Every structure is written in C-alpha cells, then in structure tokens.
Short mmCIF file of C-alpha atoms and ligand atoms in Angstrom, two decimals:
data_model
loop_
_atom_site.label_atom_id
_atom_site.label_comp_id
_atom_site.label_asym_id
_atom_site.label_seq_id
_atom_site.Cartn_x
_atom_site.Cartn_y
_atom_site.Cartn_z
CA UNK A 1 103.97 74.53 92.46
CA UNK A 2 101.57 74.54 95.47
CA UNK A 3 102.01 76.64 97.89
CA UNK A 4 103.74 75.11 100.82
CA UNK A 5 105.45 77.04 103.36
CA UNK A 6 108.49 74.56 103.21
CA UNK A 7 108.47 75.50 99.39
CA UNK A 8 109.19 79.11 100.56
CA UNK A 9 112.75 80.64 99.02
CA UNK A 10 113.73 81.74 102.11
CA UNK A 11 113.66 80.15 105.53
CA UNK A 12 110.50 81.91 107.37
CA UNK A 13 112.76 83.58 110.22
CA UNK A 14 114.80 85.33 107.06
CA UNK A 15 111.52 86.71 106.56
CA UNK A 16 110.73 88.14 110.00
CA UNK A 17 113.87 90.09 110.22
CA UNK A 18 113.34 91.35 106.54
CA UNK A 19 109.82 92.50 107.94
CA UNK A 20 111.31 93.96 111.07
CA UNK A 21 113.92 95.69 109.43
CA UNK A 22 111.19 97.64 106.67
CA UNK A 23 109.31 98.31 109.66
CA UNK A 24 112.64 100.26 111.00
CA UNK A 25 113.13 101.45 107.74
CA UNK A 26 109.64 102.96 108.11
CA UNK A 27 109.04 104.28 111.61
CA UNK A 28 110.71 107.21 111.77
CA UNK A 29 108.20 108.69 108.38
CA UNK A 30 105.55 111.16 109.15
CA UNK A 31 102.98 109.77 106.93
CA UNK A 32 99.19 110.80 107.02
CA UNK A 33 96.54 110.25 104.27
CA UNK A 34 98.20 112.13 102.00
CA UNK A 35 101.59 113.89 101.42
CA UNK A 36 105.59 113.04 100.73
CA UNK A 37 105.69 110.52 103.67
CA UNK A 38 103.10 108.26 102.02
CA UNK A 39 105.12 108.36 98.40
CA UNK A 40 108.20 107.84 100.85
CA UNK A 41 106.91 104.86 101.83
CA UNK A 42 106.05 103.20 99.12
CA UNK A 43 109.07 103.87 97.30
CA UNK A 44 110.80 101.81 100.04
CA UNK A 45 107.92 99.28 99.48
CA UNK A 46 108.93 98.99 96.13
CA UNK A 47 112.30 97.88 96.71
CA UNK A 48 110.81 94.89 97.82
CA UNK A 49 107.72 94.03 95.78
CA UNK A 50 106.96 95.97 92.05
CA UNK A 51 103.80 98.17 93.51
CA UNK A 52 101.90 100.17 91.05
CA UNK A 53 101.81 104.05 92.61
CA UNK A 54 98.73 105.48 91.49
CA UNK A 55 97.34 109.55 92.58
CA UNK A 56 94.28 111.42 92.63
CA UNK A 57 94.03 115.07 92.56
CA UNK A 58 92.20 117.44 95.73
CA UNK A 59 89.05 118.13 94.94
CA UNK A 60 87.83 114.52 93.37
CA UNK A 61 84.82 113.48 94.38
CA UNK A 62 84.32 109.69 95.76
CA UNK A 63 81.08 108.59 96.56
CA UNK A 64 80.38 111.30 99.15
CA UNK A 65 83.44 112.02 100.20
CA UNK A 66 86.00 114.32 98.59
CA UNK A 67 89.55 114.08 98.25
CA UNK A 68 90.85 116.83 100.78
CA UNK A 69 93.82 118.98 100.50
CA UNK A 70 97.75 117.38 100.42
CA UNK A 71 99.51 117.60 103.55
CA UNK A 72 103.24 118.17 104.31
CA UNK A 73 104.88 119.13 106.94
CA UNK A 74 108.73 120.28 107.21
CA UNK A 75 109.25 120.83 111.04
CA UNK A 76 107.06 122.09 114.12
CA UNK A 77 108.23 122.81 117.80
CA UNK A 78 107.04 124.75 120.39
CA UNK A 79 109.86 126.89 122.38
CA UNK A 80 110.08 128.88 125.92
CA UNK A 81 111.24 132.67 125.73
CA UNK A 82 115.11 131.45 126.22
CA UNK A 83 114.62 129.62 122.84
CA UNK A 84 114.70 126.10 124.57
CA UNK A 85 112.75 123.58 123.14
CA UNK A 86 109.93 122.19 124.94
CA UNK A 87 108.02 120.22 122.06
CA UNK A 88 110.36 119.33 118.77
CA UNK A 89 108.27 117.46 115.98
CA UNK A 90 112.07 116.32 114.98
CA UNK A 91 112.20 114.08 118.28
CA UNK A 92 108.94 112.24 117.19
CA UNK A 93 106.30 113.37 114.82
CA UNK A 94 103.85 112.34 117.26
CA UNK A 95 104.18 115.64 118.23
CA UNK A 96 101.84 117.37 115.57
CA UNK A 97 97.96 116.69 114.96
CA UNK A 98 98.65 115.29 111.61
CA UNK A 99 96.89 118.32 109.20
CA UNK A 100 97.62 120.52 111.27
CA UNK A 101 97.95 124.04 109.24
CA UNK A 102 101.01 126.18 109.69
CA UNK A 103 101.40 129.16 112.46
CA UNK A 104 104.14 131.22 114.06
CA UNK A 105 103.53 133.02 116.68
CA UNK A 106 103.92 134.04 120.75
CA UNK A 107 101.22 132.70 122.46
CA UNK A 108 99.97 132.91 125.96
CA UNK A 109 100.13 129.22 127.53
CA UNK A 110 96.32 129.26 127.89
CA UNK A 111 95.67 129.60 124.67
CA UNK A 112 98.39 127.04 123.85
CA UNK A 113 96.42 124.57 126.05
CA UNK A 114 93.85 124.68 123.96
CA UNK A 115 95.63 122.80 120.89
CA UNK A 116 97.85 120.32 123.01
CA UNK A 117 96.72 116.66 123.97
CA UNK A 118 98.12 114.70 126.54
CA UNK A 119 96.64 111.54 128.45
CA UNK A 120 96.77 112.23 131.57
CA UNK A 121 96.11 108.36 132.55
CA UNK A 122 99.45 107.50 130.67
CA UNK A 123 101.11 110.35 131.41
CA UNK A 124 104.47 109.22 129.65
CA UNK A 125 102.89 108.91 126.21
CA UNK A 126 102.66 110.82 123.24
CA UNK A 127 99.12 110.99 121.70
CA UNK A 128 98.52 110.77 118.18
CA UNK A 129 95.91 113.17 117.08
CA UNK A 130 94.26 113.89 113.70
CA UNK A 131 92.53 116.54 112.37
CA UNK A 132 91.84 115.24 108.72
CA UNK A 133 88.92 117.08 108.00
CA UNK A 134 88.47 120.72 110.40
CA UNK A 135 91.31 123.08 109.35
CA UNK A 136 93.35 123.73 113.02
CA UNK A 137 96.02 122.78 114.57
CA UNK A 138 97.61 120.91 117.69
CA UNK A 139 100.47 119.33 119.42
CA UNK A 140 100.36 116.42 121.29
CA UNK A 141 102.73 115.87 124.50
CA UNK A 142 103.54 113.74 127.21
CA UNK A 143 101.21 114.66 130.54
CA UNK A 144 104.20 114.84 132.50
CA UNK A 145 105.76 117.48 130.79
CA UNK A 146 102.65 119.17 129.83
CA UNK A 147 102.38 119.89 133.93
CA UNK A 148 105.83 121.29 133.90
CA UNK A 149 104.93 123.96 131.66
CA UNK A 150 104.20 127.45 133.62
CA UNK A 151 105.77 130.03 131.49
CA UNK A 152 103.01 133.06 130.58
CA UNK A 153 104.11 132.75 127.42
CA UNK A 154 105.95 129.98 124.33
CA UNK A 155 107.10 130.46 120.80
CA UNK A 156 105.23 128.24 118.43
CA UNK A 157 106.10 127.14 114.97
CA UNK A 158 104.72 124.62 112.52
CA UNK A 159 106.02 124.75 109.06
CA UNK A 160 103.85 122.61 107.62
CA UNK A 161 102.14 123.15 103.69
CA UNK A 162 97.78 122.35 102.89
CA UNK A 163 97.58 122.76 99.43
CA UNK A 164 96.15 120.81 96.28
CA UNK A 165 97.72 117.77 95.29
CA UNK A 166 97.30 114.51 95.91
CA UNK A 167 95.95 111.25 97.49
CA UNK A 168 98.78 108.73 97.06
CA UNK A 169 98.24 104.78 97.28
CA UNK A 170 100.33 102.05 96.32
CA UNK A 171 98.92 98.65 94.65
CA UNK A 172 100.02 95.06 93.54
CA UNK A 173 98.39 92.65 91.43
CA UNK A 174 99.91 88.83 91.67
CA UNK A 175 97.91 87.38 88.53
CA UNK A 176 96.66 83.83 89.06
CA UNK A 177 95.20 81.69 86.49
CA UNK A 178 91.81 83.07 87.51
CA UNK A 179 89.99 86.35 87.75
CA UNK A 180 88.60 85.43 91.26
CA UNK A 181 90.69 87.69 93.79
CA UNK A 182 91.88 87.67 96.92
CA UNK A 183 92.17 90.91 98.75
CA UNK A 184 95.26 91.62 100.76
CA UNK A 185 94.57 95.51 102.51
CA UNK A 186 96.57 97.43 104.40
CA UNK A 187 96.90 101.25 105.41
CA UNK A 188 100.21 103.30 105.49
CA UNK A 189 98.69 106.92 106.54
CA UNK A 190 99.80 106.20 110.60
CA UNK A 191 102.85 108.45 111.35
CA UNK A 192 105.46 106.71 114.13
CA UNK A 193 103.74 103.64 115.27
CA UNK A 194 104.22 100.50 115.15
CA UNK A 195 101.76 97.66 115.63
CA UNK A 196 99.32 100.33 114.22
CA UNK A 197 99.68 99.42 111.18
CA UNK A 198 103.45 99.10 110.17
CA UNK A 199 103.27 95.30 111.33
CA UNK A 200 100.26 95.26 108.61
CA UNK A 201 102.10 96.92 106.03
CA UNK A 202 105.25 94.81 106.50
CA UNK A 203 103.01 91.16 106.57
CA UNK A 204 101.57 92.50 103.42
CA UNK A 205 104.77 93.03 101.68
CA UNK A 206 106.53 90.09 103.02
CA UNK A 207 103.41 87.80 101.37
CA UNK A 208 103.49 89.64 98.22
CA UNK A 209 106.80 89.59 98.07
CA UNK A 210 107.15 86.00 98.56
CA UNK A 211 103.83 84.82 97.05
CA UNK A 212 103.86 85.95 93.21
CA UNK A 213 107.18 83.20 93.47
CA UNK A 214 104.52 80.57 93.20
CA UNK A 215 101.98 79.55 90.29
CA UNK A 216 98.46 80.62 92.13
CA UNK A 217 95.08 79.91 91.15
CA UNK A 218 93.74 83.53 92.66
CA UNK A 219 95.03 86.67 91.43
CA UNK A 220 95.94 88.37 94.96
CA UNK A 221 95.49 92.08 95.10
CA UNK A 222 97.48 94.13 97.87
CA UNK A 223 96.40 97.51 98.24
CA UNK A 224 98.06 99.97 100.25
CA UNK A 225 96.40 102.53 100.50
CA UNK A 226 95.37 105.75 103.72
CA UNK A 227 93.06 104.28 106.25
CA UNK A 228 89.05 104.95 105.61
CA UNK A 229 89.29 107.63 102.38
CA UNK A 230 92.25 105.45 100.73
CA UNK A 231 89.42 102.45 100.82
CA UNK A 232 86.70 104.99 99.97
CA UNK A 233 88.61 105.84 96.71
CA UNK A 234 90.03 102.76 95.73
CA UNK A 235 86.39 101.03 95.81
CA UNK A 236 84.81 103.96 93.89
CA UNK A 237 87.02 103.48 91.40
CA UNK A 238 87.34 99.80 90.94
CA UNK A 239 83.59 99.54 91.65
CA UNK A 240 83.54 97.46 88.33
CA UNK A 241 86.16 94.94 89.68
CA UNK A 242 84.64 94.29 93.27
CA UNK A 243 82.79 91.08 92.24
CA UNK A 244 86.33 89.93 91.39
CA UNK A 245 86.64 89.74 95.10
CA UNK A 246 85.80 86.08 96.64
CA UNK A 247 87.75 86.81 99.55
CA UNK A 248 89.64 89.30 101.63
CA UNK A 249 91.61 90.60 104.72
CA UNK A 250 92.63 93.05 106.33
CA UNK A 251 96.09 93.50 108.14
CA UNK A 252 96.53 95.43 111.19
CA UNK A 253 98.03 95.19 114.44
CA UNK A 254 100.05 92.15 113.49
CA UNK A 255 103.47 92.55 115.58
CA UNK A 256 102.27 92.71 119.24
CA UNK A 257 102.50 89.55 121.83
CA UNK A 258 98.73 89.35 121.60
CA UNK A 259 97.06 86.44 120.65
CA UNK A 260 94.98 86.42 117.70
CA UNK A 261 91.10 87.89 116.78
CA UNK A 262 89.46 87.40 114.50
CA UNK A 263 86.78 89.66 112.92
CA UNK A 264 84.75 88.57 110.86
CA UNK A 265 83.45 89.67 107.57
CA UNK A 266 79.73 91.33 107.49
CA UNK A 267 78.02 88.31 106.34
CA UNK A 268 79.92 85.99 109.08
CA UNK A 269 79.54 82.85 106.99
CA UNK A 270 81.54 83.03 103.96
CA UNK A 271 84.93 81.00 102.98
CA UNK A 272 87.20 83.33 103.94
CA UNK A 273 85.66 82.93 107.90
CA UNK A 274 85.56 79.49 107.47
CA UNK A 275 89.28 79.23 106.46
CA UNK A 276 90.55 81.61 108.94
CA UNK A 277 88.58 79.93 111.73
CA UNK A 278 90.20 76.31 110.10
CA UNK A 279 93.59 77.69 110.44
CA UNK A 280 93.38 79.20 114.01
CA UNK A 281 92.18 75.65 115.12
CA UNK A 282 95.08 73.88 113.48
CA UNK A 283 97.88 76.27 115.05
CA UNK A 284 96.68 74.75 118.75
CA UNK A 285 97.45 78.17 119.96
CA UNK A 286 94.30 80.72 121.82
CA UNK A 287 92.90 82.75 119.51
CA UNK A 288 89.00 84.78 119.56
CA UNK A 289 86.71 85.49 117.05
CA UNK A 290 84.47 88.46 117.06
CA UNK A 291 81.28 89.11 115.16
CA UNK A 292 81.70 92.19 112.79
CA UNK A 293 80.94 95.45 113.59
CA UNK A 294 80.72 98.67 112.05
CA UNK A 295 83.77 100.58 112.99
CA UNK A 296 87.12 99.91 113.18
CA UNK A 297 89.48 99.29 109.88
CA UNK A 298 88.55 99.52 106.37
CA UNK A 299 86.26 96.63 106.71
CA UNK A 300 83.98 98.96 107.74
CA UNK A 301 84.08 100.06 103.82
CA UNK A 302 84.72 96.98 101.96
CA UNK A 303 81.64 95.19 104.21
CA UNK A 304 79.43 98.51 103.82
CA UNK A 305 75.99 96.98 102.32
CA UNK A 306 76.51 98.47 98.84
CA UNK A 307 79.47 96.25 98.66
CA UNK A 308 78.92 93.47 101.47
CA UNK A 309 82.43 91.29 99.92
CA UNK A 310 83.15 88.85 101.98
CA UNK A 311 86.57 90.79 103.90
CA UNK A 312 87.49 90.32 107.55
CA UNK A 313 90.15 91.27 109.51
CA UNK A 314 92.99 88.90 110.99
CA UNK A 315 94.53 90.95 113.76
CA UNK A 316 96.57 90.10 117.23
CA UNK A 317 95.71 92.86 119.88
CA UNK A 318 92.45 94.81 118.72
CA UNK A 319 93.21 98.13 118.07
CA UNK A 320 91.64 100.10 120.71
CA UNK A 321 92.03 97.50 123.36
CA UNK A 322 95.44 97.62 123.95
CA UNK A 323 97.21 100.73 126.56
CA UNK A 324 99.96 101.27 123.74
CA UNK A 325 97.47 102.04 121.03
CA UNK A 326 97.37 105.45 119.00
CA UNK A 327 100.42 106.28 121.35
CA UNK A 328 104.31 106.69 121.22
CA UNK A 329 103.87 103.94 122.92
CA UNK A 330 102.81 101.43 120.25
CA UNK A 331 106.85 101.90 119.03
CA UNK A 332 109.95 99.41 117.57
CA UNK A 333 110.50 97.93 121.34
CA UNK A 334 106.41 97.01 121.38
CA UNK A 335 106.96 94.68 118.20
CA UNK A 336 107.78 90.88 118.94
CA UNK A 337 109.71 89.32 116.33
CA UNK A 338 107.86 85.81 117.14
CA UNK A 339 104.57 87.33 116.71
CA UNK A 340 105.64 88.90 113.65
CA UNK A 341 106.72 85.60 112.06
CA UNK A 342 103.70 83.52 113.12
CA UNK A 343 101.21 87.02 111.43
CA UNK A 344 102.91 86.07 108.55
CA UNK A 345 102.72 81.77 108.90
CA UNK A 346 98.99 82.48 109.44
CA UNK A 347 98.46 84.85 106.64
CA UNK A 348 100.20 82.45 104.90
CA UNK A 349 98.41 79.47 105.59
CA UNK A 350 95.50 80.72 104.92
CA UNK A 351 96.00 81.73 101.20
CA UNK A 352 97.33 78.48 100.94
CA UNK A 353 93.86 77.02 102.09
CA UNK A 354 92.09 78.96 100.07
CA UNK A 355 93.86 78.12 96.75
CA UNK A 356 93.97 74.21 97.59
CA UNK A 357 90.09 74.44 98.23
CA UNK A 358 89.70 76.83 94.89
CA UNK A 359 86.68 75.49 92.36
CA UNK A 360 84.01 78.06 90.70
CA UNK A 361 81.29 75.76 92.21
CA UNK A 362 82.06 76.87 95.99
CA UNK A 363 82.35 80.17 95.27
CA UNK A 364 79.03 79.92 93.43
CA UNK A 365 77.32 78.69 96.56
CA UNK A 366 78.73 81.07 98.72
CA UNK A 367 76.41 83.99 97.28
CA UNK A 368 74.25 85.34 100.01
CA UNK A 369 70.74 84.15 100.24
CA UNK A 370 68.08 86.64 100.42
CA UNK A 371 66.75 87.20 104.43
CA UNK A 372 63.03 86.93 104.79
CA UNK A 373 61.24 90.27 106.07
CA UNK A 374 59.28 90.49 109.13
CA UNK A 375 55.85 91.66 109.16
CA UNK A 376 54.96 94.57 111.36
CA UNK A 377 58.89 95.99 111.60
CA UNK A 378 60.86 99.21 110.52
CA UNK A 379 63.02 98.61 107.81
CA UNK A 380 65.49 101.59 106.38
CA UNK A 381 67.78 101.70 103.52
CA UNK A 382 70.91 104.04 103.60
CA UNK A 383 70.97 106.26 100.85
CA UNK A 384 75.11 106.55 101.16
CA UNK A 385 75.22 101.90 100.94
CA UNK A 386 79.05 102.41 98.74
CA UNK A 387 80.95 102.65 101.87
CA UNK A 388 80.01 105.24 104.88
CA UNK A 389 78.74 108.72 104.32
CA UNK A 390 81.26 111.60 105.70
CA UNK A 391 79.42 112.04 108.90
CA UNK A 392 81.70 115.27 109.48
CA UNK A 393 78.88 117.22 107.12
CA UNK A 394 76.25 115.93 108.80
CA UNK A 395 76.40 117.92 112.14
CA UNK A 396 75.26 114.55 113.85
CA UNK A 397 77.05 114.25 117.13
CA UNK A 398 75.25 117.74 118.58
CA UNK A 399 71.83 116.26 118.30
CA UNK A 400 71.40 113.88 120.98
CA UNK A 401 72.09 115.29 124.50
CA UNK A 402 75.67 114.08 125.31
CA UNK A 403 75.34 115.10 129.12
CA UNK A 404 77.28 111.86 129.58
CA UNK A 405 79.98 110.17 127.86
CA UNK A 406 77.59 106.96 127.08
CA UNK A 407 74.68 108.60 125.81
CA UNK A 408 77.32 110.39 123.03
CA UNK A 409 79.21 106.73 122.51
CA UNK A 410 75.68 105.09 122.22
CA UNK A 411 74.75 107.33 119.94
CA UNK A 412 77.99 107.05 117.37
CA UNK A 413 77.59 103.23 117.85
CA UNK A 414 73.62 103.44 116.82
CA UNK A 415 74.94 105.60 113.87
CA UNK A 416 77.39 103.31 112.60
CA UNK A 417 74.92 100.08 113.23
CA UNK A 418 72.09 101.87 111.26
CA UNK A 419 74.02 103.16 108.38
CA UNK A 420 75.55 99.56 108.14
CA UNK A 421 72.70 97.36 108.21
CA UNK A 422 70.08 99.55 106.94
CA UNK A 423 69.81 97.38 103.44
CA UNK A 424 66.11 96.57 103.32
CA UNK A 425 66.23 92.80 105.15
CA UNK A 426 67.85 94.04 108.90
CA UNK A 427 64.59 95.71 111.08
CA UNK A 428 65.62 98.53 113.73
CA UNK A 429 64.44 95.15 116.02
CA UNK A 430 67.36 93.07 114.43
CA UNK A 431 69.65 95.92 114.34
CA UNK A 432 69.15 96.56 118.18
CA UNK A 433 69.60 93.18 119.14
CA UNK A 434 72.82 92.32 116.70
CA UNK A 435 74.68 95.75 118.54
CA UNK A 436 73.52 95.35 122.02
CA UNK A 437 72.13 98.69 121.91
CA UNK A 438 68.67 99.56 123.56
CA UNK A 439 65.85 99.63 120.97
CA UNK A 440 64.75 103.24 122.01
CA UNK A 441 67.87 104.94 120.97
CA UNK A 442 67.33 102.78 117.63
CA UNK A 443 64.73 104.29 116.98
CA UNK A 444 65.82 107.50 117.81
CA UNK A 445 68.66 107.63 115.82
CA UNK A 446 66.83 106.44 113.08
CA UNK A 447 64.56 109.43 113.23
CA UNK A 448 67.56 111.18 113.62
CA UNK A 449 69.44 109.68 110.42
CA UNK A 450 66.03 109.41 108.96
CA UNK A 451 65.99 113.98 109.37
CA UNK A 452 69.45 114.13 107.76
CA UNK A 453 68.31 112.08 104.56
CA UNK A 454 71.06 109.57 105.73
CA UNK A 455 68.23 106.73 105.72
CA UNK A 456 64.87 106.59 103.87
CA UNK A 457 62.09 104.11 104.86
CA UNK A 458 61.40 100.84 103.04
ZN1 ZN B 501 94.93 103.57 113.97
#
C-alpha cells in the first residue's frame, strides 16, 4: 500500500486531538535528561506505539562526554516564616533548576537571590533553568512576585535525589523492505512546556503510530531520547548503523501558530532538503528556510563532521525566537490544534515523498563530493568530529574578555562554527564568511581552541 494520507486509518483531525490529548497527558511530568519523569513518559508513549526502552548506567563514557548522575526530584518550595508558600514546585515544576541538589534550610533573602531566576522583561513568566552539569541549585519565579519578596529571611526545601542510575531513552524501529533509514528524532528531557518539545514528541508518535500501518520501503527509526547527551549516546553507540541513515529530521516546536522553517541539514544539498523544500512549495502556505548552523537541536550532533548525515530540522517558530520560549509561557493554551495537524500532514508528506522517490541509485549520488582546498589558507581539524566536545571542561568562556555581552556571544558562536566545520576542506576564511562572524575573532578562537587541543592544524 503506498502511503497516501487518504489511506490513513483514521481521519487526520482524529489524529490531532489524539496528539493534543498525549501532550496533556504529558505536561504536567517533570522530566529532565534523566530520572522517573523520562521512564514516565515513555511508558505513556508506549500505549500508543511499541517503543523499545533502553538505559545506560552513570558513569559511561560517550565520546567525550560522560553519562552524569540520575536525577529525581519529589517536591521543592520555598516558604516565609508563617509557613506560607511563596514558591511550590507542586504548582509548576518550572519552579526548580532541573538538577538541582537537595537543601533545607533558613536562609537570608540575599543569599536566596542568588539561586532564583526571573525575567524581568516578562515579568509574568516562569523561567526554565538547567544546571545539568555544575552541582547547585535554583528556583525560578515570576519577576513580579520575586519583587514582592522582602522578608529577612524564607524556609527552603528541595527534596530532590543525584545519585547513580540511569540515562533513559525510548526507541522504535518501523522495518521497511530496506536497510536505508529514515530518522525520526525527538527529545523528551523538557519539564512543563509545550511547543518545546512536547508538540515534537507527540508528531513523532502520531507518525509512528500511524506509519508502521503501511508496507514502507525505508525502515523509519524514531528515537526519543534527552536533548544533546541522549543524541551523544545514542550515536556512540549505533556508530555502526549511522550509514543506515539516508535521511533525517528533527521535531521540535511543532504546535505553535508559526509558520514553518526550515533548517537545513549540514551539507544543505541532500534529498531530505530537497523534499522538504518540495513539500513546503506544494502546501501554498509561507514558510523560510535557514542555512544550518551549529547550535540549536540535536542536529547539531547528528550533522557534527564525524557524522555529517544528511538530518535537518522541520520546525514552526524557531526555538529561541519566540517570547514564550523556555518559559511557563510556552504551555497547553500556546498549542494550536490546526498547527498541530498540518506538523503532522507535512511530516507526513514528506516520508511519503521520500519513499515514492526511493531507488539505491539516488541515494548513491547523493554522497558528498570532496571540496577542493585553497592554497595559502588555515585549515583545522577537530579532534572531538563524533558530535561536540563537552565544552563545560574546557574552561572556554573565561578566556576572551566578555566586557560586553557580544564579544562573549561572538565568541560561543566562533566556538561552535570552528568545532563544526573544522574537517580539513572549510578554511578559518570560509568559516568566517559562512557564520557572519569577523575573521579576527576566527582566528582568535582558533588559537584559542587550537591551546585547549580542541583543534589541531592540517
Ligand atoms: Zn529547549
């Protein structure tokens, strides 16, 4: 049977308010990358579509990364001297810096100043706040009611456990009649949000869910897994199965009124940006494509240049761009059913496209021809090219002035631009002019990188 969406066993609005209801189902879990909120949600995953779970232990090292500690957390609030509640991680579990180690104690409000966030530009949103990697903790809190607190002194409690255990991720395999794959990735380590990424998670399902109904060509893998070190682990360990991949995606920020953008994969001119581009045109409706760039979802490990697979990312609002974003903000009222539906349709469409255009011979000549080196140019090579190095160990960010916000952003961007396309065929020239950034601070951060044994000269 091809795959037609008229051939679809249930009507595609049935589908939308099966994905809106998992994402309510969902919300209210305080995942991270690790912990009972990301088994949580897969189990409810897996009432819909037969996901393998799969665990690896603290302490495991992948590529040059290592697995950090499990995090759970039971409750967390933050309480005057009359014992009322000013901050209650049971109202929203935006409240907490996800990781955030357990304390109880009476502290002067100073001091609890120092581990609260706020925005004081949207005053009447909850930030979410991470602390993944630097043992501490936080709470986050509307700015509003941050200024109403004057008391000398608050209660605080978090009950929260870092131990060893595990990193938890969820994966599917719909087998075609090929080996060639098609990646479907989305994360599931965002606590209370929304667009960010339970739309992504909830597209995924729906497709898989509805997909492995027909006879496909592809073999479609859907990996769920924690943003950055889920895709870190999953491609050290399936390093062997990555040239399975002719094609991939990833979901996020799929539920919004947005219209669509498109990112592209690294190399920019591969089937899968073809086909999305194709499909885009043929739905009439605005829609933007963006080069790639080196931050931003797990594309950023999937298109690192030790892998380089051909995986962009089909998205409506970009994250970052958007006032709700990494906020209470981004919650069940932000979601538009309609948007959700056509996410899907799209997502849809394009699988489709790809498995009516599937033949070993284009996939053949899609393999990446080999760039031509300039004379008289610097040319690097990351030593860390399987997905990006942990900067965190590094001590990077310190180096390079920071009197001003833009010097410190130009810097991460030159760091994320060099460790990307340092492969032996970009020159610091190229690199420069593909990011917009000035040549000089290139090169500096090059020397930089270059200091840190993060680079090495071709
Ligand atoms: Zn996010």
């Amino acid at each position: 049977m091809t795959i037609e969406i008229s051939k679809l066993s249930e009507s595609l609005e049935v589908i939308t308010e099966e994905m809106f209801s998992l994402i309510q189902e969902l919300f209210p879990i305080c995942r991270s990358i690790t912990g009972n909120g990301v088994r949580e949600s897969l189990e409810r995953i897996k009432e819909n579509i037969p996901i393998t779970k799969h665990e690896i232990p603290t302490g495991t090292k992948v590529f040059d990364w290592i697995i950090p500690k499990e995090w759970n957390i039971k409750d967390a609030y933050v309480t005057d001297l009359n014992g009322k509640k000013i901050i209650d991680f049971q109202k929203s579990n935006l409240h907490i810096v996800s990781y955030s180690t357990p304390i109880k104690k009476q502290i002067s409000l100073d001091e609890l100043k120092k581990h609260i966030f706020s925005i004081p530009e949207k005053p009447d949103y909850i930030p979410y706040a991470t602390s993944y990697y630097n043992e501490t903790w936080g709470f986050c809190l509307e700015h509003n009611k941050l200024i109403e607190m004057n008391d000398e002194k608050y209660n605080i409690s978090i009950e929260s456990k870092l131990e060893d255990g595990f990193l938890t991720y969820g994966e599917f395999l719909i087998e075609g009649e090929s080996k060639d794959e098609i990646l479907i990735s989305s994360y599931i380590c965002h606590p209370s949000m929304c667009n960010d990424n339970l739309s992504g998670v909830v597209v995924a399902t729906a497709l898989a869910k509805y997909l492995k109904n027909f006879k496909l060509k592809y073999s479609i893998r859907f990996l769920f897994i924690p943003e950055t070190i889920g895709a870190i682990s999953w491609l050290y360990l399936n390093k062997n199965k990555t040239n399975n991949i002719k094609h991939g995606l990833i979901l996020t920020c799929l539920g919004d009124s947005g219209h669509f953008i498109y990112k592209k994969s690294r190399r920019g001119d591969t089937e899968i940006d073809e086909t999305v581009v194709k499909i885009l045109n043929e739905s009439k409706k605005k829609f933007e494509v963006v080069d790639f760039f080196p931050w931003g979802s797990d594309e950023r490990q999937f298109c690192s240049p030790g892998f380089n697979l051909p995986v962009g990312s089909l998205m409506r609002s970009m994250y970052g761009k958007f006032p709700e974003y990494h906020t209470s903000a981004d919650n069940l009222e932000f979601m538009n059913k309609n948007s959700l539906q056509e996410s899907f349709e799209q997502y849809f469409l394009i699988i489709s496209e790809l498995e009516k255009n599937f033949t070993k011979a284009k996939i053949e000549s899609k393999i990446m021809k080999e760039k031509v080196r300039l004379e008289h140019e610097d040319y690097f090579l990351s030593t860390n090219p399987n997905c990006e190095p942990q900067l965190g160990k590094y001590d990077l960010y310190e180096k390079f002035g920071g009197q001003y916000d833009k010097e410190k952003d130009d810097l991460k961007s030159a760091i994320f631009w060099i460790l990307n396309f340092s492969d032996g065929s970009h020159s610091l020239k190229e690199i420069a002019a593909r990011s917009n950034l000035d040549l000089e601070i290139i090169k500096k951060t090059a020397l930089l990188l270059e200091s840190k044994k993060l680079i090495l000269r071709d």
